[in-house]
GROMACS .gro file of C-alpha atoms in nm:
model
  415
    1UNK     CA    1   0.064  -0.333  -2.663
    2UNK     CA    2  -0.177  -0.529  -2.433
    3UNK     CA    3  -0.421  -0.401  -2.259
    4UNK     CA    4  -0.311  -0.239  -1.898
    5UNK     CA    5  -0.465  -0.417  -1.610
    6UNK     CA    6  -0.606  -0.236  -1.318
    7UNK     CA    7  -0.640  -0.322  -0.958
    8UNK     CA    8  -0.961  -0.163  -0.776
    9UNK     CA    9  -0.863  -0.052  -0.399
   10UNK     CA   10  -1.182  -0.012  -0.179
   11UNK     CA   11  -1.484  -0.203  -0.225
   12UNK     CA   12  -1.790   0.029  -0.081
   13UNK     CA   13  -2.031   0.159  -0.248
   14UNK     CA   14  -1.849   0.413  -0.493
   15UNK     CA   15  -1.639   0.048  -0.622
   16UNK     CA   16  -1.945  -0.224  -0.647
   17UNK     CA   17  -2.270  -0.022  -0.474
   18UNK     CA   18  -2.189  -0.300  -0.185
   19UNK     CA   19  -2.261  -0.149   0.168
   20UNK     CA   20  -2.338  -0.266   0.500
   21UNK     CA   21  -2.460  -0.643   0.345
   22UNK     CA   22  -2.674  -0.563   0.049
   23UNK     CA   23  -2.736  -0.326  -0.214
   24UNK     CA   24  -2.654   0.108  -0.166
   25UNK     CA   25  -2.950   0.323  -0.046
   26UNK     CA   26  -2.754   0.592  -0.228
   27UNK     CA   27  -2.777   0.668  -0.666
   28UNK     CA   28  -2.488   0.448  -0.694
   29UNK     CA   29  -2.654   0.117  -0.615
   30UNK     CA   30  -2.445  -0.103  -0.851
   31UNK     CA   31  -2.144   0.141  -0.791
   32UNK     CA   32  -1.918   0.340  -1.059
   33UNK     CA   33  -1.587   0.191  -1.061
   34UNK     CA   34  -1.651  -0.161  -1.163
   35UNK     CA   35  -1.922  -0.103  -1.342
   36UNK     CA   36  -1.708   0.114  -1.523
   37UNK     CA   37  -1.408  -0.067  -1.532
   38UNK     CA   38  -1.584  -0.440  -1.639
   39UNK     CA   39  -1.758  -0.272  -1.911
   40UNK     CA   40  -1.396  -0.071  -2.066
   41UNK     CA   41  -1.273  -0.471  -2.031
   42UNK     CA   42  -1.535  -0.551  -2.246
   43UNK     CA   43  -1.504  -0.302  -2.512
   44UNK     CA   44  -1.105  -0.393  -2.504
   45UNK     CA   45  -0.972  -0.088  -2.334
   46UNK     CA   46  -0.797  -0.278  -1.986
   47UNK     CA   47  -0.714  -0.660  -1.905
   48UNK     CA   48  -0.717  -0.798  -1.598
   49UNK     CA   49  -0.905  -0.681  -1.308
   50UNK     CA   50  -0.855  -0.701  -0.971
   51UNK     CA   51  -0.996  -0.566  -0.591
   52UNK     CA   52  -0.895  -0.549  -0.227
   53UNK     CA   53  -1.045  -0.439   0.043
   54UNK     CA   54  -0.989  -0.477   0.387
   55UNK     CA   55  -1.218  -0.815   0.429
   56UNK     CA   56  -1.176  -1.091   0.251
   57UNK     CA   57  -1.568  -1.244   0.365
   58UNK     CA   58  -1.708  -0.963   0.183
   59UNK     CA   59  -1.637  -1.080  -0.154
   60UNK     CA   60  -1.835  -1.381  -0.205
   61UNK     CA   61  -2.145  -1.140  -0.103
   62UNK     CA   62  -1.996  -0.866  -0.311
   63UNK     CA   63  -1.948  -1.131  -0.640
   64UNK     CA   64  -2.289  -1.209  -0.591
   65UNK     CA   65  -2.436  -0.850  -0.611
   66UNK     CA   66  -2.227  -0.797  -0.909
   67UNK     CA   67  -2.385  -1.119  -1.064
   68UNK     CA   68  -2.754  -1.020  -0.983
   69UNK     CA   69  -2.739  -0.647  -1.078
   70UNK     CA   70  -2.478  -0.642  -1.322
   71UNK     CA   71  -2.443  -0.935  -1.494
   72UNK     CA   72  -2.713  -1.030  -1.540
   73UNK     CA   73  -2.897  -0.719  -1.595
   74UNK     CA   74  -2.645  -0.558  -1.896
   75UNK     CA   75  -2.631  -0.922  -2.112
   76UNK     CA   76  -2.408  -1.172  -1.915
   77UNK     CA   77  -2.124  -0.886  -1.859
   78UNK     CA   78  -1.814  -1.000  -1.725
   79UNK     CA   79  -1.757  -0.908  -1.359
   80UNK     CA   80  -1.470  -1.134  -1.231
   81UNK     CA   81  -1.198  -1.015  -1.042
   82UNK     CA   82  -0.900  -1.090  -0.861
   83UNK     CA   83  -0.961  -1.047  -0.475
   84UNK     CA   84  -0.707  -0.963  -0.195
   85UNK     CA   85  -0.744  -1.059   0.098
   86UNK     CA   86  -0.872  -1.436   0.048
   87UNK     CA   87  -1.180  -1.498   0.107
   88UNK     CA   88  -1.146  -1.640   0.438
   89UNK     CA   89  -0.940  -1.350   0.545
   90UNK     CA   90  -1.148  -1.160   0.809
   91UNK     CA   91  -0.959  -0.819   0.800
   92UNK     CA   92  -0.574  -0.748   0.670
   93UNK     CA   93  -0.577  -0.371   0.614
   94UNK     CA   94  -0.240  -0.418   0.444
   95UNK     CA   95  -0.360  -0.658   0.174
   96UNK     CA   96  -0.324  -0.405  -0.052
   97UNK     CA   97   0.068  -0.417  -0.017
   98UNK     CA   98   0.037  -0.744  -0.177
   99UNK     CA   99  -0.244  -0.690  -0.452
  100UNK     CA  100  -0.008  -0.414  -0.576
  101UNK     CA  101   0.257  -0.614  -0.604
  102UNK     CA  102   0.063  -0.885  -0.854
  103UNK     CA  103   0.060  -0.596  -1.081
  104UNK     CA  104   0.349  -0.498  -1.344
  105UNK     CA  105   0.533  -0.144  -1.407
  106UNK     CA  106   0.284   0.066  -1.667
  107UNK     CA  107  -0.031  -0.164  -1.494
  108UNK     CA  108  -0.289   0.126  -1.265
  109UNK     CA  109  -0.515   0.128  -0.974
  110UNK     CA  110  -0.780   0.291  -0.847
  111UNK     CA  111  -0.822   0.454  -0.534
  112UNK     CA  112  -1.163   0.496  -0.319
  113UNK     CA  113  -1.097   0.419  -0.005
  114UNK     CA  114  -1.118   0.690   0.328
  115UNK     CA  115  -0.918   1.003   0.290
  116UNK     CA  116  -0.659   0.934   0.530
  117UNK     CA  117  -0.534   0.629   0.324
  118UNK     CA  118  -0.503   0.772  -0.003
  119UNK     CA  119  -0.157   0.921   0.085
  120UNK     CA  120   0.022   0.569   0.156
  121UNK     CA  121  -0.174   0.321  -0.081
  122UNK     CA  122  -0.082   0.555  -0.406
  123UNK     CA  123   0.285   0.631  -0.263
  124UNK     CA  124   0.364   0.242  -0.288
  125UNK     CA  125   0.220   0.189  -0.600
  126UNK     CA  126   0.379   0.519  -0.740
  127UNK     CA  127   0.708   0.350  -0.643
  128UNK     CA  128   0.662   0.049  -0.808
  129UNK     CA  129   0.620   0.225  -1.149
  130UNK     CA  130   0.207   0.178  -1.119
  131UNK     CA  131  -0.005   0.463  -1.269
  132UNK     CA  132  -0.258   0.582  -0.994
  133UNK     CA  133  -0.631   0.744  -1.006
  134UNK     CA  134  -0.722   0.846  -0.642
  135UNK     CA  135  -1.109   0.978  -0.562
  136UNK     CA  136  -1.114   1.293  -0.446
  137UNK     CA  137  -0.944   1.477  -0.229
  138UNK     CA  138  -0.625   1.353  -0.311
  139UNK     CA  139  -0.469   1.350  -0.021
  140UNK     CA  140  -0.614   1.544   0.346
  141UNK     CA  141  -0.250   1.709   0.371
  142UNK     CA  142  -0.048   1.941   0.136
  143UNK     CA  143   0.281   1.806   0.237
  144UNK     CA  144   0.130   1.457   0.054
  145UNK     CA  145   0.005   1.557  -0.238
  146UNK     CA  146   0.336   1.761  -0.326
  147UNK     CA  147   0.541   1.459  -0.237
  148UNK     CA  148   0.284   1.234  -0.446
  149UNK     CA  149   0.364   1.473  -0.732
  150UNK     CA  150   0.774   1.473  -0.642
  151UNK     CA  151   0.725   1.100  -0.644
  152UNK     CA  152   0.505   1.051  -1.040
  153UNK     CA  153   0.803   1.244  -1.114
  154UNK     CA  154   1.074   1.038  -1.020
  155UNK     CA  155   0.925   0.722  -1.086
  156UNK     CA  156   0.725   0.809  -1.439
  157UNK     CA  157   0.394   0.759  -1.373
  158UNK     CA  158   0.068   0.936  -1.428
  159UNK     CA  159  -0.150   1.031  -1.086
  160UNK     CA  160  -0.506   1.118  -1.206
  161UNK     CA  161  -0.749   1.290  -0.920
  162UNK     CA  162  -1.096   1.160  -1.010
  163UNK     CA  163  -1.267   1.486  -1.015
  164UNK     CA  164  -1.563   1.394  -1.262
  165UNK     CA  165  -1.729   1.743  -1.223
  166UNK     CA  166  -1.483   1.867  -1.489
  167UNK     CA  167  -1.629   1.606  -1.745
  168UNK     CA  168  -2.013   1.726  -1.641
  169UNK     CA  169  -2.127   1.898  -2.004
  170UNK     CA  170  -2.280   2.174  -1.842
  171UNK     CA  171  -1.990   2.263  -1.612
  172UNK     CA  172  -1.716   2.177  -1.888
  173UNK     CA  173  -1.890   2.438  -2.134
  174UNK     CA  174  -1.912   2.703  -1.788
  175UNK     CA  175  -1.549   2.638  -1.807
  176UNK     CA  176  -1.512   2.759  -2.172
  177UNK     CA  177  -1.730   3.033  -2.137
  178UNK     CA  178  -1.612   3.186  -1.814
  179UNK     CA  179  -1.288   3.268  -2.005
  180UNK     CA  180  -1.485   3.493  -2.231
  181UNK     CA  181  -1.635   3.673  -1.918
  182UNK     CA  182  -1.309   3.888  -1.796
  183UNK     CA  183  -1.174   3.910  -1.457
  184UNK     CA  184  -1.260   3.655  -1.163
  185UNK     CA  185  -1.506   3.806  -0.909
  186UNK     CA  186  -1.713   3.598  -0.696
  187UNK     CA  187  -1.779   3.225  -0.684
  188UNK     CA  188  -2.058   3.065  -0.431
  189UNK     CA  189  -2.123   2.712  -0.458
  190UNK     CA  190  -2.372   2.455  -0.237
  191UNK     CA  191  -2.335   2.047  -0.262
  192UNK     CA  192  -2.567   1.847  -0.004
  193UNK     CA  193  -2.639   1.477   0.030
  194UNK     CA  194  -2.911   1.370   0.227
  195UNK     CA  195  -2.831   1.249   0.653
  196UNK     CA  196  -2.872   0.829   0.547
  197UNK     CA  197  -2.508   0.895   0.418
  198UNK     CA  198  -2.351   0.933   0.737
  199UNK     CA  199  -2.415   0.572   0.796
  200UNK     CA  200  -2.265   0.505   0.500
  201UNK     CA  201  -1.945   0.698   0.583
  202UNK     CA  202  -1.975   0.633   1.001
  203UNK     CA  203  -1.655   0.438   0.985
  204UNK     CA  204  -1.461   0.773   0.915
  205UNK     CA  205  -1.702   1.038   0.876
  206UNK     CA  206  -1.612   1.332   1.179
  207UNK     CA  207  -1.304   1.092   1.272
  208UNK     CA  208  -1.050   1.071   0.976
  209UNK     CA  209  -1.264   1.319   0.729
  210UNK     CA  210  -1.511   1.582   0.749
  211UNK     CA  211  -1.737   1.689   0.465
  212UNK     CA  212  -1.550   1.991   0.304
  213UNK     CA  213  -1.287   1.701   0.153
  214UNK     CA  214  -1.594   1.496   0.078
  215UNK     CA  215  -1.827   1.714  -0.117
  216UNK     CA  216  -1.669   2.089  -0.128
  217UNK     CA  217  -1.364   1.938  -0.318
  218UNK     CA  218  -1.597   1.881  -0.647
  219UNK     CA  219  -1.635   2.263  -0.660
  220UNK     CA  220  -1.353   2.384  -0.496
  221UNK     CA  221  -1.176   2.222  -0.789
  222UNK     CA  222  -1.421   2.341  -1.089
  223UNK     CA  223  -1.363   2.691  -0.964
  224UNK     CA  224  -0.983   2.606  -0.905
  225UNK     CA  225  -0.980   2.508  -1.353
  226UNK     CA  226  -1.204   2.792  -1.417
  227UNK     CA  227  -0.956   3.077  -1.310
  228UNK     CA  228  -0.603   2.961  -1.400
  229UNK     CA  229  -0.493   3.304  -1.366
  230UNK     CA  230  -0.580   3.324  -1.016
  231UNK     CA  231  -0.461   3.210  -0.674
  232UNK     CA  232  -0.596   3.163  -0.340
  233UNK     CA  233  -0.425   3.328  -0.083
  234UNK     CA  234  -0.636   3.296   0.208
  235UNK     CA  235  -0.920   3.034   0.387
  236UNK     CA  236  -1.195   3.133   0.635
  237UNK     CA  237  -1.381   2.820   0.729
  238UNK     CA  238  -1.697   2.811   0.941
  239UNK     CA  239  -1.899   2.477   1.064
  240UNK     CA  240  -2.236   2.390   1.182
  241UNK     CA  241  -2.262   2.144   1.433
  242UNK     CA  242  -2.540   1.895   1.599
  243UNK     CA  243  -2.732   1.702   1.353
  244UNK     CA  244  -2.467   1.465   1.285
  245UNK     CA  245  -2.389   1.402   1.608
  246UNK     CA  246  -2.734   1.330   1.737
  247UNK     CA  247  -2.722   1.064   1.421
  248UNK     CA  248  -2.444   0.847   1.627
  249UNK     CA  249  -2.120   1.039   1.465
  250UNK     CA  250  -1.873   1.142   1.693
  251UNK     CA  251  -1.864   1.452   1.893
  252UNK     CA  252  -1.712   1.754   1.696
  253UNK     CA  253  -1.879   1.606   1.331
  254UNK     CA  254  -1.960   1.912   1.144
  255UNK     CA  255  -2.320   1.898   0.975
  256UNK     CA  256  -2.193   2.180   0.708
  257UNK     CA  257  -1.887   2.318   0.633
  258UNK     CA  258  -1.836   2.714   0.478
  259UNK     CA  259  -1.528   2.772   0.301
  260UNK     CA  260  -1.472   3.166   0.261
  261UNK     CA  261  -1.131   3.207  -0.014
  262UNK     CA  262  -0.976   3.503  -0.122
  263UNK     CA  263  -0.794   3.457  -0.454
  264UNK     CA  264  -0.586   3.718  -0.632
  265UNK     CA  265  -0.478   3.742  -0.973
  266UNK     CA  266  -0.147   3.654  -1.063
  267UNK     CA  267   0.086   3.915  -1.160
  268UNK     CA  268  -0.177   4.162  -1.005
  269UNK     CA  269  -0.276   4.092  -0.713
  270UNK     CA  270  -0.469   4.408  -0.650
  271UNK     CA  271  -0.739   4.211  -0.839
  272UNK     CA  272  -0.915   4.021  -0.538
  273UNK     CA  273  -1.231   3.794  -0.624
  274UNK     CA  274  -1.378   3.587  -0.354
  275UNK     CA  275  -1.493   3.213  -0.365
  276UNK     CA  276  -1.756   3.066  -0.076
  277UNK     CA  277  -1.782   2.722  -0.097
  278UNK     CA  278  -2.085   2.501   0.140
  279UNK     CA  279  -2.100   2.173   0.132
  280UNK     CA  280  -2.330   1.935   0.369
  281UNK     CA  281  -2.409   1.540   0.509
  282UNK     CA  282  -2.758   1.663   0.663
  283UNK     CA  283  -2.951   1.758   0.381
  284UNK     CA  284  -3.361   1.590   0.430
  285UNK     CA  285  -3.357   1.247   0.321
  286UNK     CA  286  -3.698   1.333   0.088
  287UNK     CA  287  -3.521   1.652  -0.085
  288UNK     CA  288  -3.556   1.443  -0.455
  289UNK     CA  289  -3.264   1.457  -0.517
  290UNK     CA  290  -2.927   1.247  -0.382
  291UNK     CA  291  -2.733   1.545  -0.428
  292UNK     CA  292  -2.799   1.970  -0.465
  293UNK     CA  293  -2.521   2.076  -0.627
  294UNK     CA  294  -2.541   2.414  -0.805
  295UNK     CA  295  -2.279   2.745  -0.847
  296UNK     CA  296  -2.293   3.121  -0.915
  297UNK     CA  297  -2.006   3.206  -1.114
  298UNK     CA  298  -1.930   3.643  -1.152
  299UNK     CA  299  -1.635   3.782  -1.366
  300UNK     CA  300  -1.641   4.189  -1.429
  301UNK     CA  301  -1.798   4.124  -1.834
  302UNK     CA  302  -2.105   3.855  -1.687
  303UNK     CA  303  -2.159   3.543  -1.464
  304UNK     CA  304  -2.296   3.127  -1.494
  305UNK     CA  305  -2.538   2.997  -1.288
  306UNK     CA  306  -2.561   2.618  -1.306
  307UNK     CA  307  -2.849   2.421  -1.096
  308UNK     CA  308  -2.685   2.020  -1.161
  309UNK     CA  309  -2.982   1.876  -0.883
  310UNK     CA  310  -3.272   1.990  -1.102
  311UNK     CA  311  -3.226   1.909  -1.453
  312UNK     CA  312  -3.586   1.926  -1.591
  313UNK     CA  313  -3.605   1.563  -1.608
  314UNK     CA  314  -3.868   1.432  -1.300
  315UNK     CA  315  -4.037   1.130  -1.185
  316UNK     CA  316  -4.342   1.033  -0.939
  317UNK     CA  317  -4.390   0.680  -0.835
  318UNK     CA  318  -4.651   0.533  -0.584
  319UNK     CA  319  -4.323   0.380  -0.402
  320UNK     CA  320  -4.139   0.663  -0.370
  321UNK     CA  321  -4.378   0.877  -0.233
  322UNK     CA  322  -4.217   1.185  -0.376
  323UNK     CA  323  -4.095   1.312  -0.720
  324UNK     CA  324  -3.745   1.194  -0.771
  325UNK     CA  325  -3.471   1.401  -1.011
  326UNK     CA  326  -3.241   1.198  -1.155
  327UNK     CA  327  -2.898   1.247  -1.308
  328UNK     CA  328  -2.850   1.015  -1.605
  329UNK     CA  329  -2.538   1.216  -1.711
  330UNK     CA  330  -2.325   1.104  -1.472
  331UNK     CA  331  -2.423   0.754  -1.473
  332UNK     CA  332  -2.645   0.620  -1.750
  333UNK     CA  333  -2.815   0.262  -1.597
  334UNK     CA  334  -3.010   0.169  -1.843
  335UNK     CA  335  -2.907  -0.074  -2.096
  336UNK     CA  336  -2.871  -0.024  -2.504
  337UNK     CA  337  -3.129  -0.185  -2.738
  338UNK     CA  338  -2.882  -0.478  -2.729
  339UNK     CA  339  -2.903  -0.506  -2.340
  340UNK     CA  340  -2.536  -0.399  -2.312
  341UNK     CA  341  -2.443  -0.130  -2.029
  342UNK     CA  342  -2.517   0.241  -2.212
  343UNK     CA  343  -2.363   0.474  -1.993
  344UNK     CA  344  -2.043   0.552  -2.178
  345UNK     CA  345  -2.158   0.891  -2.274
  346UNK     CA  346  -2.219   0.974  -1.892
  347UNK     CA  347  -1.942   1.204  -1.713
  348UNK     CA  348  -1.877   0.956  -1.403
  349UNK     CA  349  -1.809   0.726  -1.692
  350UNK     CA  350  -1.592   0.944  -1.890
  351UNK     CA  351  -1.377   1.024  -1.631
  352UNK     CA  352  -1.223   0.691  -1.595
  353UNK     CA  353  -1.196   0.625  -1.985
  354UNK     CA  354  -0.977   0.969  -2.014
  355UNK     CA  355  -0.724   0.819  -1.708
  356UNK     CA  356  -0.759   0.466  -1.888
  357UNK     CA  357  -0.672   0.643  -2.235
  358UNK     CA  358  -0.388   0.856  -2.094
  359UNK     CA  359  -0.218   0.595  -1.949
  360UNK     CA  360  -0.209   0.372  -2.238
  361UNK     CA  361  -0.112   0.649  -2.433
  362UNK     CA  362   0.198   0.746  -2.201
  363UNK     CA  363   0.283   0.344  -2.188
  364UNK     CA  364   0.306   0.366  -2.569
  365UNK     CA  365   0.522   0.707  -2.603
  366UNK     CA  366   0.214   0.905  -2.779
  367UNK     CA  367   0.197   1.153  -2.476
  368UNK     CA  368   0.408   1.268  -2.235
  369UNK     CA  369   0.306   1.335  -1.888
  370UNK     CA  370   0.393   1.744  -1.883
  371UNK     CA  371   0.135   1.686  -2.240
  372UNK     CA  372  -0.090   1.524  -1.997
  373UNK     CA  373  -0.103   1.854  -1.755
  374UNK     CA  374  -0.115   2.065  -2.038
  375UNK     CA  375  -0.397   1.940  -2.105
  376UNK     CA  376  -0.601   2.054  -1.848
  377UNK     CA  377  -0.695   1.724  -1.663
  378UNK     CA  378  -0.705   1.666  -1.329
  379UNK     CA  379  -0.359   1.560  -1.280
  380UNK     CA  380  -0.187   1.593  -0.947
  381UNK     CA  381   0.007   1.912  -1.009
  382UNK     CA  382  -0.298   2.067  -1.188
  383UNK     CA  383  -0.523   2.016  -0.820
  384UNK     CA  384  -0.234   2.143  -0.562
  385UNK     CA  385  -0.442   2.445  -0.517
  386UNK     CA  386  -0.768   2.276  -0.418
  387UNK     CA  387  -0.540   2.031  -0.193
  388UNK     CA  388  -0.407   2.371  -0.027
  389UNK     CA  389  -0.773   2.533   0.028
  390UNK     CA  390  -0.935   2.206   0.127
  391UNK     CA  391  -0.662   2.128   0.379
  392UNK     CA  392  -0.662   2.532   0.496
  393UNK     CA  393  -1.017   2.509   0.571
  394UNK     CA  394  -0.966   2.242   0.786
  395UNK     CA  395  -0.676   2.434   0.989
  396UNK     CA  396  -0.901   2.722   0.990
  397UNK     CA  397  -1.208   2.583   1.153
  398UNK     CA  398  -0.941   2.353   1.410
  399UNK     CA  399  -0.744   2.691   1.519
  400UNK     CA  400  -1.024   2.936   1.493
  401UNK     CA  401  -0.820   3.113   1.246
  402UNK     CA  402  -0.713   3.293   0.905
  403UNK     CA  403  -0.528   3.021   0.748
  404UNK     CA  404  -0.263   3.190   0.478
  405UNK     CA  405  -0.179   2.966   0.140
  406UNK     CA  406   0.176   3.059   0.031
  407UNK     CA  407   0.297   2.937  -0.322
  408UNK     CA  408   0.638   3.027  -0.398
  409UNK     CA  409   0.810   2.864  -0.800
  410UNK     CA  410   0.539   2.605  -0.739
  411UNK     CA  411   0.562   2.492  -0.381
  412UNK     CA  412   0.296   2.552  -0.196
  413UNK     CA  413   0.265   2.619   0.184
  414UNK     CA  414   0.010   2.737   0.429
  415UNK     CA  415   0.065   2.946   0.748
   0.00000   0.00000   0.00000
């Protein structure tokens, strides 16, 4: 069977590392997706590749980027593409109706575009028989992502939530471990990224999204796989407020976002463990680090504490100004003795090649897609719960209120 070919939706910085004219202040300054994505093409894994975004007179800039830092940086890799709109389109948000349509049942796409659009760009390709991978959160609402999942269903396709955490070495083995550790206690984790990101994000950030669904999903969602034998039942959210908005973001932004979550055990559910999850746009911009991101995991027989910001691995340079710590396990820049892109090995990475790998698998009968969520991947049924807290949190901190998460033979609903 050929290879599948895969349309890219979104083209900021996650997709090529192309914002606001030039190259991301951020980590990802050539981008994950098509990096990603141009270099599985070349070792035979996809076909064709395509992209839309919103603006078609950002792709000659965008093809040029790709050219300088890609191309010709990991030996003459192939980044062309397919764009949608044409070039001398200057905005069509529905150009993705049509780039979707190019594609054939069993082809995918990828999904990084803002929150709010997730919901209707994966619905019509789910209907069209096209395997999805969305960027977390999968969808803002509850309601969606159940009918997402009702939808793969009907239509036999294989929705992947891009939750790379899970594929992070250090917080994969937590995972194995905490199983050894007994019952489900407590759970804090903190994720930051530093205030230059909110112009980055300004189009939606405080508007269509707030951080929680940006950065508390990653954790929300390795604590969600950690304890399958738990549930959460009920979401306290606090927010801070003021930095943000003094940075141009509209009124109401919250700076950080506190998720308080009271799980219970399934079957006994006078076994109560509690999960606080904080996640923040306003971190300094000279921390050293693009993003702290650490847990403290607690089960009645021991605990995990990870620090993922820190990793031993430092560096000073005159132009910096400041020691930098890097993360070369989720993306690996630097290229092989060869001068090929060497990054397979890195989690950001790997996350794409298991959706890639599943889905030709499932186009070729080797898997089915229950096999798929048995597996333990993030699949769209196996992230309903973090869906539920992420969107409770949100209903908490608009209604100054308790927000209750109901699941009843697996349909979810919060009150």
């Amino acid at each position: 069977m050929a290879p599948i070919n895969v349309l890219m939706v979104g083209t900021g910085e996650y997709t090529t590392g192309f914002v606001g004219g030039g190259m991301s202040a951020s980590d990802k300054k050539v981008g994950v997706v098509g990096l990603t994505l141009f270099d599985l093409r070349r070792r035979g894994k996809v076909g064709k590749l395509s992209m839309v975004g919103t603006s078609g007179t950002k792709f000659p800039a965008i093809r040029e980027h790709l050219h300088k830092n890609i191309s010709n940086v990991y030996n003459n890799l192939d980044v062309s593409f397919t764009s949608f709109p044409p070039d001398s389109t200057d905005r069509d948000p529905d150009a993705y109706l049509s780039a979707i349509d190019a594609l054939s049942p069993g082809d995918a796409i990828t999904i990084f575009t803002p929150d709010t659009t997730h919901y209707p760009i994966a619905l019509y390709a789910i209907r069209r028989g096209i395997h999805v991978l969305i960027t977390k959160p999968a969808t803002k609402l509850l309601s969606h992502h159940q009918h997402l999942l009702a939808e793969s269903r009907v239509h036999s396709v294989f929705v992947f939530i891009e939750h790379h955490k899970r594929f992070d070495p250090a917080y994969s083995d937590a995972k194995s471990k905490a199983r050894e550790l007994g019952d489900f206690n407590y759970f804090y984790s903190y994720m930051s990224q530093p205030k230059f990101q909110l112009e980055t994000f300004k189009a939606w950030a405080g508007k269509d999204s707030d951080i929680s669904y940006y950065l508390n999903s990653h954790h929300v969602d390795i604590c969600e796989s950690m304890v399958p034998g738990y549930r959460p039942v009920k979401v306290t959210a606090s927010g801070s407020r003021g930095t943000a908005e003094a940075l141009g973001c509209v009124q109401g932004t919250e700076d950080t976002i506190s998720l308080l979550v009271r799980w219970e055990k399934k079957g006994e559910p006078e076994k109560v463990a509690t999960g606080v999850y904080t996640a923040s746009w306003t971190a300094p911009q000279k921390a050293g680090v693009h993003s702290n991101q650490y847990f403290h995991y607690m089960a009645a027989d021991g605990e995990i504490r990870i620090d993922q910001a820190k990793r031993g691995y430092d560096v000073a340079a005159d132009a910096a100004g400041q020691i930098m710590w890097y993360n070369p396990f989720y993306m690996k820049y630097a290229p092989d003795e060869e001068g090929n892109f060497n990054g397979q090995t890195g989690y950001g990475y790997i996350s794409f090649e298991k959706f890639i790998d599943s889905v030709t698998a499932l186009n070729e009968g080797r898997v089915t897609i229950e096999q798929l969520d048995q597996r333990g991947l993030p699949t769209i049924k196996n992230t309903i719960g973090t869906t539920a807290i992420l969107e409770a949190g949100r209903r908490s901190l608009d209604e100054s209120r308790t927000v209750e998460i109901v699941e009843e033979e697996g349909v979810w609903e919060l009150k």
